[in-house]
Amino acid sequence: MTSTERRAPRADCVADAEGGITFDVAGAAPDAEFVLKRRGGDGPHDEVSLPLTASGDGKSRAFLTAAAGLAEGRWDAYAGEEAVESGIRDVRALLDRVPDADRVAVRVPYPEADGRLALRCWVRGPHAEAGDVGVAQERGAMTLEGRLYGAELAEGAVAEARLRRDGSQVRRVPVTGEGRTFAFTLPFAALGGEDTGKERLWDLWLLPAEDASGIRIARILDDVWDRRNVYIYPGQQVGAWLATPCYTSENELCVRLTAAP
């Protein structure tokens, strides 16, 4: 780097359990603000500007409060018009969260593949948080335990597997539990059907009471912004299919069926 070149702004950040994030920015222009822009959004609420104040050692600090209204999605960070690189991220406070609220708001700072800083935000209410996922080899099934926010189990609670892109195909299994805890077993054989050789993806939902609206099952209450390559479960061969629990890029729980080898 020559004397005329200047490094892009770089931010270290510290997340707290309530949803606030402190950004310590090096290399920002003196009059710049810290700006968050929601990817794909162009409305008045899709951009948030935070003042940057000097914090010593040539750095500036911005603070995103827990009360700031960030919609669900991915938010890119800028200092003025310059994209901000990701520095050190302290996200320990996000681990093992059990919020005392019916509406769950989660913000996880993370680095994009090119090193830029972004936030993954979820806003869910009610929310069904996935816990331990088990694959019962002897039964050809998966088991799940979880916790509800903004709802409680009542008579007639069921879990649903809904075939993506085909709303007419739904499989239901009973749910056990009490209050805000839930559990169920989903036999993979119920998801098979005709072997067309095409992948089948079943989205998992929880209906906490008879005739209740479905709540998408997801795992968002920690520091993992994309679980797809982090939480890997074994597959079970069921007939012509290999059934594997998995997460989407939104951290929502599914079962993927692929042609068995």
Short mmCIF file of C-alpha atoms in Angstrom, two decimals:
data_model
loop_
_atom_site.label_atom_id
_atom_site.label_comp_id
_atom_site.label_asym_id
_atom_site.label_seq_id
_atom_site.Cartn_x
_atom_site.Cartn_y
_atom_site.Cartn_z
CA MET A 1 0.00 0.00 0.00
CA THR A 2 1.48 3.34 -1.07
CA SER A 3 1.25 6.57 0.89
CA THR A 4 -1.60 7.75 -1.36
CA GLU A 5 -3.66 4.58 -0.87
CA ARG A 6 -6.09 4.29 1.96
CA ARG A 7 -7.54 1.18 3.51
CA ALA A 8 -11.29 0.65 3.54
CA PRO A 9 -13.03 1.32 6.87
CA ARG A 10 -12.91 -1.69 9.18
CA ALA A 11 -15.19 -2.34 12.17
CA ASP A 12 -14.82 -4.46 15.27
CA CYS A 13 -18.15 -5.14 16.93
CA VAL A 14 -19.56 -6.37 20.23
CA ALA A 15 -23.10 -7.77 20.39
CA ASP A 16 -25.17 -7.89 23.58
CA ALA A 17 -27.94 -10.30 24.49
CA GLU A 18 -30.66 -7.65 24.20
CA GLY A 19 -29.93 -6.90 20.53
CA GLY A 20 -27.59 -3.91 20.81
CA ILE A 21 -24.31 -3.81 18.88
CA THR A 22 -21.29 -1.55 19.39
CA PHE A 23 -19.17 -0.82 16.30
CA ASP A 24 -15.58 0.45 16.65
CA VAL A 25 -14.57 1.73 13.23
CA ALA A 26 -11.06 2.43 11.98
CA GLY A 27 -10.43 4.35 8.78
CA ALA A 28 -13.73 6.17 8.47
CA ALA A 29 -13.76 9.66 6.98
CA PRO A 30 -14.00 12.38 9.69
CA ASP A 31 -17.54 13.44 8.75
CA ALA A 32 -18.92 9.97 7.94
CA GLU A 33 -21.89 8.29 9.59
CA PHE A 34 -22.23 4.55 10.16
CA VAL A 35 -24.98 3.38 7.82
CA LEU A 36 -26.87 0.09 7.66
CA LYS A 37 -28.79 -0.72 4.47
CA ARG A 38 -31.20 -3.63 4.11
CA ARG A 39 -30.30 -5.71 1.09
CA GLY A 40 -32.94 -5.52 -1.59
CA GLY A 41 -34.88 -2.80 0.21
CA ASP A 42 -35.56 0.71 -1.05
CA GLY A 43 -38.12 1.99 1.43
CA PRO A 44 -37.67 4.70 4.09
CA HIS A 45 -37.15 2.07 6.82
CA ASP A 46 -34.50 0.12 4.88
CA GLU A 47 -31.64 2.44 5.85
CA VAL A 48 -30.46 3.38 9.35
CA SER A 49 -27.79 6.03 10.01
CA LEU A 50 -25.87 6.09 13.29
CA PRO A 51 -23.54 8.89 14.41
CA LEU A 52 -19.83 8.08 14.67
CA THR A 53 -18.03 9.67 17.62
CA ALA A 54 -14.29 9.67 18.29
CA SER A 55 -13.26 6.91 20.70
CA GLY A 56 -9.45 7.25 20.73
CA ASP A 57 -6.60 5.56 18.84
CA GLY A 58 -7.92 7.04 15.59
CA LYS A 59 -11.16 5.06 15.82
CA SER A 60 -14.79 6.10 15.90
CA ARG A 61 -17.69 4.38 17.64
CA ALA A 62 -21.32 3.84 16.69
CA PHE A 63 -23.99 2.10 18.74
CA LEU A 64 -27.05 0.28 17.43
CA THR A 65 -29.62 0.13 20.22
CA ALA A 66 -31.84 -2.87 20.86
CA ALA A 67 -34.86 -0.64 20.25
CA ALA A 68 -33.76 0.37 16.74
CA GLY A 69 -36.24 -0.98 14.22
CA LEU A 70 -34.38 -3.28 11.84
CA ALA A 71 -36.63 -5.44 9.69
CA GLU A 72 -35.85 -9.09 9.05
CA GLY A 73 -33.20 -9.61 6.39
CA ARG A 74 -29.53 -8.94 5.67
CA TRP A 75 -28.13 -5.48 6.33
CA ASP A 76 -24.86 -4.21 4.81
CA ALA A 77 -22.61 -1.80 6.74
CA TYR A 78 -21.14 1.44 5.36
CA ALA A 79 -19.11 4.35 6.68
CA GLY A 80 -20.58 7.13 4.58
CA GLU A 81 -20.59 5.62 1.07
CA GLU A 82 -17.76 3.15 1.71
CA ALA A 83 -18.44 -0.51 2.48
CA VAL A 84 -17.06 -1.53 5.88
CA GLU A 85 -14.79 -4.54 6.29
CA SER A 86 -15.44 -6.99 9.11
CA GLY A 87 -12.96 -6.93 11.99
CA ILE A 88 -13.11 -8.76 15.31
CA ARG A 89 -16.63 -9.86 16.24
CA ASP A 90 -17.44 -10.55 19.90
CA VAL A 91 -20.78 -12.38 19.83
CA ARG A 92 -20.45 -14.47 22.99
CA ALA A 93 -23.50 -12.82 24.54
CA LEU A 94 -25.70 -14.35 21.83
CA LEU A 95 -25.03 -17.93 22.92
CA ASP A 96 -27.70 -19.93 24.79
CA ARG A 97 -30.20 -17.09 24.80
CA VAL A 98 -33.65 -17.64 26.37
CA PRO A 99 -35.42 -14.32 25.77
CA ASP A 100 -38.14 -13.24 28.16
CA ALA A 101 -40.35 -11.91 25.39
CA ASP A 102 -43.11 -13.08 23.07
CA ARG A 103 -41.48 -11.40 20.07
CA VAL A 104 -37.94 -12.50 19.24
CA ALA A 105 -35.51 -10.07 17.58
CA VAL A 106 -32.05 -11.37 16.68
CA ARG A 107 -29.06 -9.56 15.12
CA VAL A 108 -25.89 -11.44 14.25
CA PRO A 109 -22.94 -9.55 12.74
CA TYR A 110 -20.97 -11.64 10.26
CA PRO A 111 -18.41 -11.36 7.40
CA GLU A 112 -19.51 -11.84 3.81
CA ALA A 113 -17.33 -13.99 1.55
CA ASP A 114 -15.47 -10.89 0.35
CA GLY A 115 -14.85 -9.68 3.92
CA ARG A 116 -17.55 -7.00 4.10
CA LEU A 117 -19.45 -6.62 7.37
CA ALA A 118 -23.16 -7.44 7.41
CA LEU A 119 -25.92 -8.14 9.94
CA ARG A 120 -28.36 -11.04 9.74
CA CYS A 121 -31.59 -9.96 11.42
CA TRP A 122 -34.64 -12.00 12.35
CA VAL A 123 -37.89 -10.65 13.78
CA ARG A 124 -40.30 -13.43 14.76
CA GLY A 125 -43.40 -13.44 16.88
CA PRO A 126 -44.61 -16.03 17.61
CA HIS A 127 -41.49 -18.14 17.14
CA ALA A 128 -40.72 -21.87 17.41
CA GLU A 129 -37.04 -22.33 18.29
CA ALA A 130 -35.55 -25.67 17.25
CA GLY A 131 -33.44 -27.43 19.84
CA ASP A 132 -31.91 -30.89 19.64
CA VAL A 133 -32.48 -32.76 16.36
CA GLY A 134 -32.10 -36.52 16.48
CA VAL A 135 -32.12 -39.15 13.73
CA ALA A 136 -33.53 -42.43 15.01
CA GLN A 137 -31.78 -45.05 12.90
CA GLU A 138 -33.94 -47.95 14.03
CA ARG A 139 -37.20 -46.09 13.36
CA GLY A 140 -36.39 -44.25 10.15
CA ALA A 141 -37.46 -40.97 11.74
CA MET A 142 -36.25 -37.68 13.11
CA THR A 143 -36.99 -36.28 16.55
CA LEU A 144 -37.06 -32.64 17.58
CA GLU A 145 -37.27 -30.77 20.85
CA GLY A 146 -37.85 -27.02 20.99
CA ARG A 147 -39.30 -23.98 22.72
CA LEU A 148 -42.09 -21.60 21.84
CA TYR A 149 -42.10 -17.81 22.16
CA GLY A 150 -45.36 -15.89 21.94
CA ALA A 151 -47.50 -19.05 22.15
CA GLU A 152 -48.10 -22.09 24.32
CA LEU A 153 -49.09 -25.67 23.56
CA ALA A 154 -52.75 -26.52 23.82
CA GLU A 155 -55.01 -29.41 22.91
CA GLY A 156 -54.64 -30.57 19.33
CA ALA A 157 -51.06 -29.36 18.81
CA VAL A 158 -49.38 -30.88 15.75
CA ALA A 159 -46.25 -30.49 13.65
CA GLU A 160 -46.57 -30.23 9.89
CA ALA A 161 -44.20 -31.08 7.08
CA ARG A 162 -45.19 -29.06 3.99
CA LEU A 163 -43.78 -29.96 0.60
CA ARG A 164 -42.22 -26.82 -0.86
CA ARG A 165 -43.86 -25.54 -4.05
CA ASP A 166 -46.79 -27.91 -3.52
CA GLY A 167 -49.07 -26.68 -0.74
CA SER A 168 -51.46 -29.57 -1.22
CA GLN A 169 -49.00 -32.07 0.24
CA VAL A 170 -48.92 -31.84 4.04
CA ARG A 171 -48.00 -34.48 6.62
CA ARG A 172 -49.01 -34.09 10.28
CA VAL A 173 -47.66 -35.72 13.46
CA PRO A 174 -48.75 -35.18 17.08
CA VAL A 175 -46.75 -32.93 19.39
CA THR A 176 -45.97 -33.59 23.05
CA GLY A 177 -44.87 -31.11 25.68
CA GLU A 178 -46.27 -28.55 28.06
CA GLY A 179 -46.44 -24.79 28.10
CA ARG A 180 -43.68 -23.48 25.88
CA THR A 181 -41.74 -26.70 25.34
CA PHE A 182 -42.56 -29.05 22.48
CA ALA A 183 -41.32 -32.29 20.95
CA PHE A 184 -42.32 -34.59 18.10
CA THR A 185 -41.18 -37.54 15.98
CA LEU A 186 -41.49 -37.38 12.19
CA PRO A 187 -41.31 -40.71 10.30
CA PHE A 188 -39.42 -40.24 7.04
CA ALA A 189 -41.56 -42.85 5.26
CA ALA A 190 -44.47 -40.40 5.32
CA LEU A 191 -42.48 -37.97 3.14
CA GLY A 192 -41.50 -40.31 0.32
CA GLY A 193 -44.09 -40.80 -2.40
CA GLU A 194 -43.42 -41.55 -6.04
CA ASP A 195 -39.76 -41.69 -7.04
CA THR A 196 -39.36 -39.04 -9.74
CA GLY A 197 -35.63 -38.60 -9.17
CA LYS A 198 -36.21 -34.96 -8.21
CA GLU A 199 -35.21 -33.54 -4.85
CA ARG A 200 -38.08 -32.97 -2.42
CA LEU A 201 -37.81 -30.37 0.34
CA TRP A 202 -40.26 -30.46 3.25
CA ASP A 203 -40.57 -27.35 5.44
CA LEU A 204 -41.36 -27.95 9.12
CA TRP A 205 -44.05 -25.98 10.95
CA LEU A 206 -45.61 -26.09 14.41
CA LEU A 207 -49.32 -25.59 15.06
CA PRO A 208 -49.48 -25.10 18.85
CA ALA A 209 -53.23 -25.73 19.12
CA GLU A 210 -56.09 -27.10 17.06
CA ASP A 211 -56.89 -24.67 14.21
CA ALA A 212 -53.93 -22.43 15.17
CA SER A 213 -51.85 -20.78 12.48
CA GLY A 214 -48.57 -22.46 11.65
CA ILE A 215 -45.27 -21.20 13.10
CA ARG A 216 -42.16 -21.84 11.02
CA ILE A 217 -39.60 -23.87 13.01
CA ALA A 218 -36.16 -22.26 12.96
CA ARG A 219 -33.01 -21.97 15.08
CA ILE A 220 -31.90 -18.37 15.46
CA LEU A 221 -31.09 -17.81 19.15
CA ASP A 222 -27.31 -18.01 18.97
CA ASP A 223 -24.39 -16.64 16.94
CA VAL A 224 -24.74 -18.76 13.77
CA TRP A 225 -25.94 -16.65 10.84
CA ASP A 226 -26.11 -19.53 8.33
CA ARG A 227 -26.44 -23.10 9.59
CA ARG A 228 -26.39 -24.91 6.25
CA ASN A 229 -22.77 -26.03 6.41
CA VAL A 230 -22.46 -25.99 10.20
CA TYR A 231 -25.23 -28.34 11.37
CA ILE A 232 -24.90 -31.53 9.31
CA TYR A 233 -27.15 -34.50 10.13
CA PRO A 234 -26.92 -38.10 8.92
CA GLY A 235 -29.30 -39.24 6.20
CA GLN A 236 -31.66 -42.21 6.45
CA GLN A 237 -32.51 -44.37 3.46
CA VAL A 238 -36.26 -44.87 3.20
CA GLY A 239 -37.19 -46.85 0.11
CA ALA A 240 -35.86 -45.04 -2.95
CA TRP A 241 -35.08 -41.89 -0.94
CA LEU A 242 -32.35 -40.59 1.34
CA ALA A 243 -33.98 -38.35 3.99
CA THR A 244 -31.81 -35.77 5.76
CA PRO A 245 -32.78 -33.02 8.25
CA CYS A 246 -31.18 -29.73 7.26
CA TYR A 247 -31.38 -25.95 7.64
CA THR A 248 -32.02 -23.35 4.94
CA SER A 249 -30.08 -20.11 4.45
CA GLU A 250 -32.74 -18.53 6.72
CA ASN A 251 -31.90 -21.05 9.50
CA GLU A 252 -35.30 -22.69 9.07
CA LEU A 253 -35.58 -26.44 9.59
CA CYS A 254 -36.42 -28.80 6.71
CA VAL A 255 -36.11 -32.40 5.62
CA ARG A 256 -34.45 -32.93 2.23
CA LEU A 257 -35.20 -36.05 0.20
CA THR A 258 -32.77 -37.05 -2.54
CA ALA A 259 -32.55 -40.19 -4.63
CA ALA A 260 -30.84 -42.92 -2.63
CA PRO A 261 -27.47 -44.10 -4.04
#
